[in-house]
Tab-separated table of C-alpha atoms and ligand atoms in Angstrom:
chain	number	residue	atom	x	y	z
A	1	MET	CA	92.469	-59.450	-24.295
A	2	SER	CA	88.845	-58.488	-24.859
A	3	ILE	CA	87.918	-60.430	-21.682
A	4	ILE	CA	90.479	-58.478	-19.588
A	5	ARG	CA	89.247	-55.279	-21.050
A	6	ASN	CA	85.628	-56.106	-20.219
A	7	VAL	CA	86.439	-57.080	-16.689
A	8	ALA	CA	88.416	-53.920	-16.279
A	9	ALA	CA	85.495	-51.860	-17.502
A	10	ILE	CA	83.031	-53.623	-15.137
A	11	ALA	CA	85.412	-53.202	-12.181
A	12	LYS	CA	85.729	-49.501	-13.021
A	13	GLY	CA	81.878	-49.044	-13.246
A	14	MET	CA	81.430	-51.011	-10.016
A	15	SER	CA	84.084	-48.862	-8.176
A	16	ILE	CA	82.155	-45.719	-9.117
A	17	THR	CA	78.926	-47.255	-7.936
A	18	LEU	CA	80.495	-48.277	-4.628
A	19	ARG	CA	82.100	-44.830	-4.150
A	20	GLU	CA	78.785	-42.974	-4.801
A	21	GLY	CA	77.041	-45.357	-2.375
A	22	PHE	CA	78.961	-43.864	0.481
A	23	GLU	CA	78.451	-40.192	-0.651
A	24	PRO	CA	75.894	-38.097	1.267
A	25	THR	CA	72.436	-38.507	-0.146
A	26	GLN	CA	71.370	-35.542	-2.404
A	27	VAL	CA	67.620	-35.350	-2.710
A	28	GLU	CA	65.099	-32.592	-2.120
A	29	ASN	CA	63.419	-32.984	1.216
A	30	TYR	CA	60.157	-31.702	-0.036
A	31	PRO	CA	57.691	-31.070	1.609
A	32	ASP	CA	59.394	-31.469	4.921
A	33	GLY	CA	62.365	-29.168	4.312
A	34	LYS	CA	62.979	-25.679	5.469
A	35	GLY	CA	62.136	-22.294	3.892
A	36	PRO	CA	59.131	-21.048	1.994
A	37	LEU	CA	59.414	-23.782	-0.573
A	38	ARG	CA	59.520	-26.469	2.084
A	39	GLY	CA	62.697	-28.065	0.738
A	40	ALA	CA	61.939	-27.797	-2.995
A	41	GLN	CA	64.765	-26.329	-5.114
A	42	LEU	CA	63.728	-24.584	-8.321
A	43	GLN	CA	65.933	-23.331	-11.125
A	44	GLU	CA	65.480	-19.811	-12.295
A	45	ARG	CA	64.126	-21.112	-15.603
A	46	PHE	CA	61.436	-23.183	-13.927
A	47	ARG	CA	57.987	-22.553	-15.519
A	48	GLY	CA	55.466	-22.299	-12.694
A	49	LYS	CA	52.232	-20.411	-12.208
A	50	HIS	CA	52.014	-17.408	-14.472
A	51	GLN	CA	52.345	-13.825	-13.123
A	52	LEU	CA	50.844	-10.743	-14.713
A	53	GLN	CA	53.375	-7.961	-14.441
A	54	ARG	CA	53.080	-4.230	-13.737
A	55	ASP	CA	55.252	-1.450	-15.169
A	56	GLU	CA	57.435	1.040	-13.280
A	57	ASN	CA	54.356	3.221	-12.673
A	58	GLY	CA	52.343	0.399	-11.169
A	59	LEU	CA	50.082	0.062	-14.278
A	60	GLU	CA	49.289	-3.283	-15.666
A	61	LYS	CA	51.546	-4.360	-18.521
A	62	CYS	CA	48.842	-6.308	-20.285
A	63	VAL	CA	47.227	-4.357	-23.134
A	64	ALA	CA	44.659	-7.010	-24.053
A	65	CYS	CA	46.196	-7.747	-27.465
A	66	PHE	CA	45.103	-11.466	-27.277
A	67	LEU	CA	48.417	-12.640	-28.797
A	68	CYS	CA	49.065	-14.980	-25.834
A	69	ALA	CA	45.634	-16.615	-26.236
A	70	ALA	CA	46.285	-16.972	-29.954
A	71	ALA	CA	49.579	-18.662	-29.263
A	72	CYS	CA	48.342	-21.005	-26.635
A	73	PRO	CA	48.119	-24.569	-28.021
A	74	SER	CA	45.861	-25.624	-25.167
A	75	ASN	CA	43.330	-22.901	-25.648
A	76	CYS	CA	43.275	-22.167	-21.913
A	77	ILE	CA	43.680	-18.383	-21.803
A	78	TYR	CA	40.410	-16.404	-21.638
A	79	ILE	CA	40.594	-12.611	-21.956
A	80	GLU	CA	38.022	-9.811	-22.132
A	81	ALA	CA	39.320	-6.412	-22.994
A	82	GLY	CA	38.331	-3.126	-21.437
A	83	ASP	CA	38.981	0.488	-22.495
A	84	ASN	CA	41.067	2.816	-20.411
A	85	THR	CA	39.596	6.263	-19.822
A	86	GLU	CA	41.128	9.451	-18.512
A	87	GLU	CA	39.457	8.885	-15.124
A	88	THR	CA	40.253	5.139	-14.902
A	89	ARG	CA	43.550	4.061	-16.301
A	90	ILE	CA	44.593	0.331	-15.773
A	91	SER	CA	47.256	-0.032	-18.322
A	92	SER	CA	49.388	2.582	-20.268
A	93	ALA	CA	47.735	1.612	-23.631
A	94	GLU	CA	44.275	1.994	-25.029
A	95	ARG	CA	42.974	-1.220	-23.653
A	96	TYR	CA	43.552	-3.484	-20.693
A	97	ALA	CA	42.523	-6.967	-19.652
A	98	LYS	CA	39.192	-6.663	-17.812
A	99	VAL	CA	39.113	-10.418	-17.397
A	100	TYR	CA	42.186	-12.626	-17.669
A	101	ASN	CA	41.774	-16.273	-16.877
A	102	ILE	CA	44.088	-19.244	-17.229
A	103	ASP	CA	42.610	-22.703	-16.925
A	104	TYR	CA	45.319	-24.769	-15.277
A	105	ASN	CA	43.316	-27.979	-16.022
A	106	ARG	CA	44.596	-27.501	-19.561
A	107	CYS	CA	47.792	-25.549	-19.337
A	108	ILE	CA	50.962	-27.604	-20.321
A	109	PHE	CA	53.409	-24.934	-19.122
A	110	CYS	CA	54.836	-24.676	-22.683
A	111	GLY	CA	55.745	-20.942	-22.288
A	112	TYR	CA	54.311	-19.937	-25.764
A	113	CYS	CA	52.238	-17.265	-24.152
A	114	VAL	CA	55.226	-15.796	-22.508
A	115	GLU	CA	57.060	-15.789	-25.699
A	116	ALA	CA	54.243	-14.237	-27.732
A	117	CYS	CA	53.571	-11.362	-25.290
A	118	PRO	CA	54.969	-8.055	-26.811
A	119	THR	CA	54.886	-6.176	-23.571
A	120	ASP	CA	56.406	-8.893	-21.207
A	121	ALA	CA	53.169	-8.693	-19.261
A	122	ILE	CA	52.939	-12.411	-18.669
A	123	THR	CA	55.765	-14.384	-17.207
A	124	HIS	CA	56.245	-17.741	-15.440
A	125	GLY	CA	56.480	-17.514	-11.655
A	126	HIS	CA	57.718	-20.262	-9.466
A	127	GLY	CA	54.377	-21.280	-8.006
A	128	PHE	CA	54.048	-25.083	-8.306
A	129	GLU	CA	51.612	-26.359	-5.727
A	130	LEU	CA	48.621	-26.099	-8.053
A	131	ALA	CA	47.021	-29.697	-7.715
A	132	SER	CA	43.426	-29.702	-6.566
A	133	LEU	CA	40.690	-32.251	-6.368
A	134	ASN	CA	38.296	-29.588	-7.469
A	135	ALA	CA	38.710	-28.707	-11.051
A	136	THR	CA	36.973	-25.388	-10.776
A	137	THR	CA	39.688	-24.031	-8.456
A	138	MET	CA	42.219	-24.644	-11.236
A	139	VAL	CA	40.846	-21.731	-13.257
A	140	MET	CA	42.916	-18.744	-12.042
A	141	ARG	CA	41.562	-15.288	-12.496
A	142	LYS	CA	43.444	-12.017	-13.067
A	143	GLU	CA	43.285	-11.331	-9.398
A	144	ASP	CA	45.126	-14.596	-8.707
A	145	LEU	CA	47.882	-13.817	-11.319
A	146	LEU	CA	48.512	-10.103	-11.023
A	147	VAL	CA	51.615	-8.984	-8.999
A	148	PRO	CA	50.766	-6.582	-6.208
A	149	VAL	CA	51.524	-2.891	-6.595
A	150	ALA	CA	54.984	-2.262	-5.241
A	151	THR	CA	55.137	-0.026	-2.229
A	152	GLY	CA	55.649	3.528	-3.081
A	153	LEU	CA	54.300	3.341	-6.639
A	154	PRO	CA	51.354	5.407	-7.702
A	155	ARG	CA	48.106	3.421	-7.878
A	156	SER	CA	46.277	2.843	-11.060
A	157	GLY	CA	43.151	4.752	-11.725
A	158	ASN	CA	40.973	1.764	-10.983
A	159	GLU	CA	42.686	1.233	-7.576
A	160	GLU	CA	42.309	4.868	-6.814
A	161	ALA	CA	38.528	4.626	-7.686
A	162	GLU	CA	38.219	1.489	-5.507
A	163	ALA	CA	39.921	3.165	-2.689
A	164	LEU	CA	37.585	6.101	-2.943
A	165	ALA	CA	34.534	3.945	-3.341
B	1	SF4	S1	52.033	-22.098	-20.794
B	1	SF4	FE1	51.340	-22.862	-22.843
B	1	SF4	S2	49.534	-24.110	-22.374
B	1	SF4	FE2	49.914	-22.700	-20.591
B	1	SF4	S3	48.744	-20.900	-20.914
B	1	SF4	FE3	50.780	-20.475	-21.773
B	1	SF4	S4	50.673	-21.057	-23.991
B	1	SF4	FE4	48.927	-21.919	-22.863
B	2	SF4	S1	49.419	-10.902	-21.624
B	2	SF4	FE1	50.591	-9.970	-23.296
B	2	SF4	S2	50.086	-11.069	-25.176
B	2	SF4	FE2	48.540	-11.534	-23.608
B	2	SF4	S3	46.857	-10.076	-23.974
B	2	SF4	FE3	48.240	-9.208	-22.397
B	2	SF4	S4	49.727	-7.934	-23.552
B	2	SF4	FE4	48.747	-9.298	-25.046
């Protein structure tokens, strides 16, 4: 009886293999596919290159509290804080990130920095083509991470100052 059961189980397994063999191939045609991702398909939860977010007024959400850097197990976040002034306001709080670097030579995309951030300033985007033969290009600066000001939003004091300079 056990021999018959085993043969039946093998036949059942092989029938599934045979059936799937004639199904259309389902693979991602990256990098030769269509669209901006060139065939790659990413889930919403995918942890790609980070983004530094702005609030509804266009100000930077990062308040330079250093919690993300403290939470990072790879020690790959480097921040220098600056003070907002009445003339030049970058974030809505007392301080802003004057320098914000992430070293992607070290980042393991664990997401701890995102979890630690009290203002939702840092999030994971979907950028994934980060490989480089030059390690120095793997250090992304604030300018590489900051989302652009949405059209119609007021500019931060710093951007106003730059525009007037
Ligand atoms: S994802 Fe992880 S390793 Fe990368 S910067 Fe954030 S905390 Fe550090
Ligand atoms: S990204 Fe968030 S956690 Fe990191 S320094 Fe800015 S406000 Fe603090």
